[in-house]
Amino acid sequence: MAAVINLLSEDQFLCSICLDVFTDPVSTPCGHNFCKNCITQHWNTDDKYQCPMCKKVFYTRPELQVNTFISEMVAQFRQSAQQKASSSSSQQQVSTPGDVPCDVCTGTKLKALKSCLVCLASYCETHLEPHLTMSGLKRHQLIDPVENLEDRMCTKHDKPLELFCKTDQTCVCMLCTVSDHKTHDVVPLKEEYEEKKAELGKTEAEIQQMIQKRQLKIQEIKHSVDLSEKDADREIAEGVQVFTALKESVERGLNELIKMIKAKQRRTQKQAEGFIEELEQEISELKKRNTEVKQLSHSEDHLHLLQKFPSVKDAPSTKDWTGVSICTTSYEGTVVRAVSQLVETLSKEMKKSLEAELKRVQQYAVDVTLDPDTANPYLSVSDDGK
């Protein structure tokens, strides 16, 4: 029996109604074989008892019995097919995260090679064979394996989404074009796919240009910071050189100068860091969007591209950086002003010292003469301390 099974083709075990391997095969009086359930439902829905193959009409409904011989051959055939599947599955790739698994495999799922838009299922190499060899299944539309096949079917007519309605910007099936979209501008998916793919190319170029502009802006900001740091370092060095010569009485002024310059620099640095952080965040978002656009633009899946296109066609909302720049802090004249202030401070301190000394002299005169009138404001201390 096994040798005979190997000589028979798979088509000889297919029911002409369901196009699948026989289940409980029965024979009609005219000699044709069908699944018991298939021919029963066929006659239940038809107004006459007619053979689907030769169209012979029976005036009374034939009493059908399971053909045990064919049933045994089908069982042998299924067993042989399972053995072949087990043998070939060991050589096929096991489905891993990110792969589309075979919907027919039980236990360990193998990686699917194709998805069928008619069966709404994905198949590994073994389970795909009927679609490549059986006449009834060869007419089915196969595509590269994808998930969520139900999303590729019209929810209203249960037909494949093969067209695109430009009027409503949505994917439709053939029946939609004669109902809800009858007067709309409808084109094949491939035509709209090519158009949207071209738009994605433009979007990608625009995003790349935006990234380049922001990278240039970062360089500009960093350059401004470098100049500011150099100016600050130069002014600090000059301040140190000037104030160091003033010894301890002048060190307080030097520290105040340094503190002031560094405070200005910190404000500039903080502003620059804020701009850079914001720009880098925008670049990160743009790169992410660019990756999505690039991946989508390389997709060969017409429907997937069209469904994802509205969410990635436009660049993400970003800030207009055209007028943004870092105003380099000017330290011009800082040292001069500080020295002038120091001189003024020293002058005030000297004046206070002179006034204090004058009061001391005046008090000395009062103490000596016991007469306040003799304490002339212009009295000065002599060399001998009198």
Short mmCIF file of C-alpha atoms in Angstrom, two decimals:
data_model
loop_
_atom_site.label_atom_id
_atom_site.label_comp_id
_atom_site.label_asym_id
_atom_site.label_seq_id
_atom_site.Cartn_x
_atom_site.Cartn_y
_atom_site.Cartn_z
CA MET A 1 0.00 0.00 0.00
CA ALA A 2 2.82 2.41 0.90
CA ALA A 3 4.48 1.85 -2.45
CA VAL A 4 1.21 2.62 -4.24
CA ILE A 5 0.74 5.79 -2.20
CA ASN A 6 4.19 7.05 -3.25
CA LEU A 7 3.20 6.66 -6.92
CA LEU A 8 0.04 8.75 -6.56
CA SER A 9 0.04 12.55 -6.76
CA GLU A 10 -1.47 14.75 -4.09
CA ASP A 11 -4.15 16.01 -6.50
CA GLN A 12 -5.70 12.53 -6.51
CA PHE A 13 -6.51 12.85 -2.80
CA LEU A 14 -8.14 16.29 -3.04
CA CYS A 15 -11.82 17.03 -2.74
CA SER A 16 -12.93 19.14 -5.72
CA ILE A 17 -15.22 21.19 -3.46
CA CYS A 18 -12.94 22.22 -0.57
CA LEU A 19 -9.68 21.64 -2.52
CA ASP A 20 -8.21 19.89 0.52
CA VAL A 21 -7.28 16.28 1.28
CA PHE A 22 -10.35 14.07 1.68
CA THR A 23 -12.05 13.88 5.07
CA ASP A 24 -14.45 10.90 5.31
CA PRO A 25 -14.40 10.34 1.52
CA VAL A 26 -17.66 9.15 -0.10
CA SER A 27 -18.40 8.12 -3.69
CA THR A 28 -21.42 9.21 -5.73
CA PRO A 29 -23.24 6.76 -8.03
CA CYS A 30 -21.42 8.37 -10.96
CA GLY A 31 -18.09 7.35 -9.43
CA HIS A 32 -16.74 10.71 -8.22
CA ASN A 33 -15.36 11.20 -4.71
CA PHE A 34 -15.93 14.04 -2.25
CA CYS A 35 -15.64 14.77 1.45
CA LYS A 36 -18.86 13.55 3.07
CA ASN A 37 -19.49 16.94 4.70
CA CYS A 38 -18.70 18.87 1.49
CA ILE A 39 -21.13 16.99 -0.78
CA THR A 40 -23.80 16.96 1.95
CA GLN A 41 -23.65 20.76 2.36
CA HIS A 42 -23.57 21.17 -1.42
CA TRP A 43 -26.80 19.24 -1.85
CA ASN A 44 -28.38 20.95 1.17
CA THR A 45 -27.92 24.34 -0.49
CA ASP A 46 -28.81 23.26 -4.04
CA ASP A 47 -32.33 22.69 -5.33
CA LYS A 48 -31.30 19.50 -7.14
CA TYR A 49 -28.97 16.59 -6.47
CA GLN A 50 -26.25 17.10 -9.06
CA CYS A 51 -22.66 15.82 -9.17
CA PRO A 52 -20.30 18.86 -8.99
CA MET A 53 -17.86 17.10 -11.33
CA CYS A 54 -19.88 15.59 -14.20
CA LYS A 55 -23.12 17.53 -13.55
CA LYS A 56 -25.17 14.33 -13.56
CA VAL A 57 -28.54 14.86 -11.86
CA PHE A 58 -29.96 12.30 -9.43
CA TYR A 59 -33.74 12.37 -9.04
CA THR A 60 -33.51 10.98 -5.52
CA ARG A 61 -30.83 11.89 -3.05
CA PRO A 62 -28.19 9.13 -3.11
CA GLU A 63 -27.39 7.42 0.18
CA LEU A 64 -23.70 8.01 0.74
CA GLN A 65 -21.34 5.70 2.59
CA VAL A 66 -17.70 6.34 3.46
CA ASN A 67 -15.43 4.71 0.90
CA THR A 68 -13.17 2.67 3.19
CA PHE A 69 -10.61 1.96 0.49
CA ILE A 70 -10.06 5.63 -0.34
CA SER A 71 -10.23 6.48 3.34
CA GLU A 72 -7.38 4.08 4.07
CA MET A 73 -5.35 5.47 1.18
CA VAL A 74 -5.90 9.03 2.47
CA ALA A 75 -4.77 7.95 5.94
CA GLN A 76 -1.62 6.43 4.42
CA PHE A 77 -1.08 9.57 2.38
CA ARG A 78 -1.44 11.84 5.46
CA GLN A 79 1.02 9.68 7.39
CA SER A 80 3.50 9.80 4.50
CA ALA A 81 3.10 13.59 4.22
CA GLN A 82 3.69 14.01 7.96
CA GLN A 83 6.84 11.94 7.77
CA LYS A 84 8.09 14.07 4.88
CA ALA A 85 7.22 17.21 6.82
CA SER A 86 9.06 15.95 9.90
CA SER A 87 12.09 15.09 7.78
CA SER A 88 12.20 18.47 6.02
CA SER A 89 11.37 20.50 9.14
CA SER A 90 14.64 19.39 10.74
CA GLN A 91 16.45 21.19 7.90
CA GLN A 92 14.33 24.34 8.06
CA GLN A 93 14.85 27.35 10.29
CA VAL A 94 12.99 27.51 13.57
CA SER A 95 10.99 30.72 14.01
CA THR A 96 12.73 33.24 16.29
CA PRO A 97 11.46 36.57 17.71
CA GLY A 98 11.01 38.92 14.76
CA ASP A 99 10.25 36.11 12.29
CA VAL A 100 6.79 35.26 10.98
CA PRO A 101 6.00 31.71 12.21
CA CYS A 102 4.19 29.04 10.19
CA ASP A 103 0.50 28.91 11.16
CA VAL A 104 0.22 25.19 10.41
CA CYS A 105 3.19 23.86 12.39
CA THR A 106 2.33 22.30 15.73
CA GLY A 107 4.81 22.26 18.58
CA THR A 108 7.99 23.96 17.35
CA LYS A 109 7.03 26.68 14.89
CA LEU A 110 9.16 26.94 11.74
CA LYS A 111 9.93 30.17 9.94
CA ALA A 112 7.34 31.01 7.30
CA LEU A 113 8.46 31.44 3.68
CA LYS A 114 5.22 32.87 2.27
CA SER A 115 1.85 34.20 3.38
CA CYS A 116 -1.38 33.51 1.45
CA LEU A 117 -3.83 36.39 1.09
CA VAL A 118 -6.64 33.95 0.27
CA CYS A 119 -6.11 31.51 3.16
CA LEU A 120 -4.95 34.33 5.49
CA ALA A 121 -2.19 32.07 6.78
CA SER A 122 1.60 31.85 6.64
CA TYR A 123 3.42 28.66 5.65
CA CYS A 124 6.88 27.15 6.12
CA GLU A 125 8.58 25.33 3.26
CA THR A 126 6.81 22.04 3.98
CA HIS A 127 3.30 23.40 4.43
CA LEU A 128 3.71 25.77 1.48
CA GLU A 129 4.11 22.86 -0.95
CA PRO A 130 0.35 22.39 -1.63
CA HIS A 131 0.16 26.01 -2.82
CA LEU A 132 2.97 25.30 -5.29
CA THR A 133 1.74 21.96 -6.60
CA MET A 134 -2.05 21.77 -6.27
CA SER A 135 -3.99 23.27 -9.16
CA GLY A 136 -6.69 24.73 -6.91
CA LEU A 137 -4.21 26.42 -4.57
CA LYS A 138 -1.86 27.67 -7.27
CA ARG A 139 -4.34 30.45 -8.01
CA HIS A 140 -3.97 31.86 -4.49
CA GLN A 141 -1.98 35.08 -4.08
CA LEU A 142 1.29 34.51 -2.18
CA ILE A 143 3.42 37.29 -0.70
CA ASP A 144 6.50 37.49 1.50
CA PRO A 145 5.60 36.42 5.05
CA VAL A 146 3.80 39.09 7.07
CA GLU A 147 1.92 39.17 10.34
CA ASN A 148 -1.68 40.28 10.93
CA LEU A 149 -2.97 39.04 7.57
CA GLU A 150 -6.51 39.93 8.60
CA ASP A 151 -5.51 43.60 8.32
CA ARG A 152 -5.00 43.03 4.58
CA MET A 153 -8.61 42.08 4.05
CA CYS A 154 -11.53 44.44 3.57
CA THR A 155 -13.56 44.29 6.78
CA LYS A 156 -16.76 44.97 4.85
CA HIS A 157 -16.42 42.60 1.88
CA ASP A 158 -13.79 40.14 3.19
CA LYS A 159 -11.74 40.61 0.02
CA PRO A 160 -8.01 41.44 -0.35
CA LEU A 161 -7.14 45.15 -0.24
CA GLU A 162 -5.74 45.53 -3.76
CA LEU A 163 -6.60 49.15 -4.63
CA PHE A 164 -6.07 52.61 -3.18
CA CYS A 165 -8.73 55.33 -3.10
CA LYS A 166 -7.03 58.70 -3.63
CA THR A 167 -10.23 60.52 -2.74
CA ASP A 168 -10.47 59.04 0.77
CA GLN A 169 -6.76 58.14 1.08
CA THR A 170 -7.49 54.56 2.10
CA CYS A 171 -6.94 51.02 0.81
CA VAL A 172 -9.99 49.30 -0.68
CA CYS A 173 -10.98 46.02 -2.30
CA MET A 174 -12.51 45.43 -5.75
CA LEU A 175 -16.06 45.40 -4.37
CA CYS A 176 -15.51 48.76 -2.66
CA THR A 177 -15.03 50.37 -6.08
CA VAL A 178 -18.60 49.54 -7.06
CA SER A 179 -20.15 50.56 -3.74
CA ASP A 180 -18.84 53.20 -1.34
CA HIS A 181 -16.02 54.36 -3.67
CA LYS A 182 -17.85 54.10 -6.99
CA THR A 183 -17.15 57.68 -8.16
CA HIS A 184 -13.79 58.06 -6.43
CA ASP A 185 -10.32 58.18 -7.94
CA VAL A 186 -9.08 54.61 -7.39
CA VAL A 187 -5.68 53.30 -8.52
CA PRO A 188 -3.77 50.00 -8.04
CA LEU A 189 -1.79 49.67 -4.82
CA LYS A 190 1.47 49.51 -6.74
CA GLU A 191 0.85 52.84 -8.46
CA GLU A 192 0.13 54.61 -5.18
CA TYR A 193 3.00 52.70 -3.56
CA GLU A 194 5.46 54.11 -6.09
CA GLU A 195 4.11 57.63 -5.59
CA LYS A 196 4.27 57.44 -1.80
CA LYS A 197 7.70 55.86 -1.97
CA ALA A 198 8.91 58.85 -3.98
CA GLU A 199 7.44 61.18 -1.36
CA LEU A 200 9.21 59.23 1.35
CA GLY A 201 12.46 59.80 -0.52
CA LYS A 202 11.84 63.55 -0.43
CA THR A 203 10.94 63.37 3.26
CA GLU A 204 14.13 61.46 3.99
CA ALA A 205 16.18 64.11 2.14
CA GLU A 206 14.45 66.90 4.09
CA ILE A 207 15.14 65.19 7.41
CA GLN A 208 18.77 64.66 6.43
CA GLN A 209 19.03 68.37 5.61
CA MET A 210 17.47 69.28 8.97
CA ILE A 211 19.95 67.02 10.74
CA GLN A 212 22.87 68.64 8.90
CA LYS A 213 21.64 72.14 9.79
CA ARG A 214 21.41 71.21 13.46
CA GLN A 215 24.82 69.60 13.42
CA LEU A 216 26.22 72.82 11.94
CA LYS A 217 24.38 74.80 14.62
CA ILE A 218 26.01 72.64 17.31
CA GLN A 219 29.43 73.34 15.78
CA GLU A 220 28.59 77.05 15.71
CA ILE A 221 27.54 77.02 19.36
CA LYS A 222 30.60 75.04 20.42
CA HIS A 223 32.81 77.49 18.52
CA SER A 224 31.14 80.39 20.31
CA VAL A 225 31.74 78.66 23.63
CA ASP A 226 35.40 78.10 22.73
CA LEU A 227 35.82 81.79 21.89
CA SER A 228 34.08 82.75 25.10
CA GLU A 229 36.34 80.46 27.09
CA LYS A 230 39.43 81.88 25.41
CA ASP A 231 38.29 85.42 26.11
CA ALA A 232 37.56 84.48 29.70
CA ASP A 233 40.94 82.79 30.13
CA ARG A 234 42.70 85.77 28.59
CA GLU A 235 40.91 88.24 30.81
CA ILE A 236 41.49 86.09 33.89
CA ALA A 237 45.21 85.86 33.09
CA GLU A 238 45.39 89.60 32.58
CA GLY A 239 43.49 90.21 35.78
CA VAL A 240 45.78 87.86 37.68
CA GLN A 241 48.82 89.63 36.27
CA VAL A 242 47.50 93.06 37.27
CA PHE A 243 46.10 92.23 40.67
CA THR A 244 48.90 89.96 41.80
CA ALA A 245 51.13 93.01 42.01
CA LEU A 246 48.77 94.66 44.49
CA LYS A 247 49.59 92.14 47.24
CA GLU A 248 47.15 91.29 49.99
CA SER A 249 45.25 94.56 49.89
CA VAL A 250 44.37 93.97 46.26
CA GLU A 251 43.66 90.18 46.35
CA ARG A 252 40.07 90.72 47.37
CA GLY A 253 39.48 92.71 44.17
CA LEU A 254 41.15 89.97 42.09
CA ASN A 255 38.89 87.29 43.55
CA GLU A 256 35.82 89.40 42.85
CA LEU A 257 36.97 89.91 39.25
CA ILE A 258 37.49 86.19 38.69
CA LYS A 259 34.16 85.39 40.29
CA MET A 260 32.37 87.87 38.03
CA ILE A 261 34.02 86.60 34.82
CA LYS A 262 33.35 82.97 35.66
CA ALA A 263 29.76 83.75 36.52
CA LYS A 264 29.29 85.28 33.06
CA GLN A 265 31.00 82.29 31.47
CA ARG A 266 28.82 79.86 33.42
CA ARG A 267 25.72 81.64 32.16
CA THR A 268 27.03 81.36 28.59
CA GLN A 269 27.97 77.71 29.13
CA LYS A 270 24.61 76.90 30.68
CA GLN A 271 22.77 78.55 27.81
CA ALA A 272 24.91 76.67 25.27
CA GLU A 273 24.39 73.33 27.04
CA GLY A 274 20.65 73.93 27.03
CA PHE A 275 20.66 74.61 23.27
CA ILE A 276 22.91 71.59 22.57
CA GLU A 277 20.77 69.28 24.66
CA GLU A 278 17.64 70.44 22.86
CA LEU A 279 19.30 70.12 19.45
CA GLU A 280 20.65 66.64 20.23
CA GLN A 281 17.19 65.58 21.35
CA GLU A 282 15.72 66.86 18.08
CA ILE A 283 18.49 65.08 16.14
CA SER A 284 17.75 61.86 18.01
CA GLU A 285 14.05 62.18 17.16
CA LEU A 286 14.87 63.05 13.53
CA LYS A 287 17.26 60.10 13.22
CA LYS A 288 14.60 57.81 14.65
CA ARG A 289 12.06 59.17 12.16
CA ASN A 290 14.65 58.92 9.38
CA THR A 291 15.25 55.25 10.23
CA GLU A 292 11.49 54.61 10.11
CA VAL A 293 11.22 56.43 6.77
CA LYS A 294 14.22 54.59 5.32
CA GLN A 295 12.94 51.20 6.44
CA LEU A 296 9.47 52.00 5.10
CA SER A 297 10.86 53.31 1.80
CA HIS A 298 12.73 50.01 1.29
CA SER A 299 9.65 47.96 2.02
CA GLU A 300 8.32 45.85 -0.83
CA ASP A 301 5.04 45.45 0.98
CA HIS A 302 2.65 47.81 -0.79
CA LEU A 303 -0.07 47.74 1.80
CA HIS A 304 2.28 48.08 4.76
CA LEU A 305 3.89 51.17 3.21
CA LEU A 306 0.58 52.82 2.46
CA GLN A 307 -0.83 52.10 5.91
CA LYS A 308 2.26 53.44 7.68
CA PHE A 309 2.85 56.36 5.29
CA PRO A 310 0.59 58.97 6.99
CA SER A 311 2.39 58.52 10.32
CA VAL A 312 5.94 59.03 8.93
CA LYS A 313 5.57 61.22 5.84
CA ASP A 314 6.06 64.48 7.73
CA ALA A 315 9.16 65.31 9.75
CA PRO A 316 8.53 65.58 13.51
CA SER A 317 7.73 68.99 14.91
CA THR A 318 10.96 70.84 15.66
CA LYS A 319 12.09 74.27 16.74
CA ASP A 320 13.18 76.89 14.23
CA TRP A 321 16.85 77.42 15.09
CA THR A 322 17.58 79.99 12.40
CA GLY A 323 17.70 82.95 14.76
CA VAL A 324 19.18 81.09 17.72
CA SER A 325 22.81 81.82 18.61
CA ILE A 326 25.10 82.22 21.58
CA CYS A 327 26.00 85.81 22.28
CA THR A 328 29.66 85.70 23.21
CA THR A 329 30.07 87.45 26.53
CA SER A 330 32.18 90.55 26.14
CA TYR A 331 34.87 91.10 28.74
CA GLU A 332 36.26 94.21 27.07
CA GLY A 333 37.30 96.75 29.68
CA THR A 334 36.57 94.45 32.60
CA VAL A 335 40.09 94.68 33.99
CA VAL A 336 40.26 98.40 33.45
CA ARG A 337 36.99 98.92 35.26
CA ALA A 338 38.08 96.63 38.06
CA VAL A 339 41.38 98.46 38.44
CA SER A 340 39.62 101.80 38.31
CA GLN A 341 37.20 100.60 40.94
CA LEU A 342 40.10 99.30 42.97
CA VAL A 343 41.90 102.60 42.61
CA GLU A 344 38.73 104.37 43.65
CA THR A 345 38.33 102.01 46.58
CA LEU A 346 41.95 102.48 47.53
CA SER A 347 41.51 106.22 47.21
CA LYS A 348 38.51 106.09 49.51
CA GLU A 349 40.41 103.94 51.96
CA MET A 350 43.38 106.29 51.78
CA LYS A 351 41.06 109.25 52.32
CA LYS A 352 39.52 107.50 55.29
CA SER A 353 42.98 106.76 56.61
CA LEU A 354 44.05 110.36 56.12
CA GLU A 355 40.89 111.63 57.81
CA ALA A 356 41.41 109.21 60.66
CA GLU A 357 45.03 110.27 60.94
CA LEU A 358 44.01 113.93 60.84
CA LYS A 359 41.52 113.38 63.62
CA ARG A 360 44.19 111.62 65.57
CA VAL A 361 46.52 114.60 65.05
CA GLN A 362 43.77 117.01 66.01
CA GLN A 363 43.04 115.00 69.11
CA TYR A 364 46.72 115.00 69.83
CA ALA A 365 46.79 118.78 69.57
CA VAL A 366 43.81 119.10 71.90
CA ASP A 367 45.45 116.74 74.34
CA VAL A 368 48.67 118.76 74.22
CA THR A 369 47.26 122.31 74.37
CA LEU A 370 44.03 121.57 76.19
CA ASP A 371 42.48 124.03 73.76
CA PRO A 372 40.26 122.75 70.97
CA ASP A 373 40.84 125.97 69.00
CA THR A 374 44.48 125.12 68.59
CA ALA A 375 43.56 121.93 66.77
CA ASN A 376 43.92 123.43 63.34
CA PRO A 377 42.56 121.17 60.58
CA TYR A 378 45.79 121.56 58.62
CA LEU A 379 48.00 120.38 61.46
CA SER A 380 50.24 117.51 60.52
CA VAL A 381 52.45 115.17 62.45
CA SER A 382 56.08 116.20 62.58
CA ASP A 383 58.98 113.84 62.14
CA ASP A 384 59.41 113.58 65.85
CA GLY A 385 55.76 112.51 66.28
CA LYS A 386 54.49 115.78 67.69
#
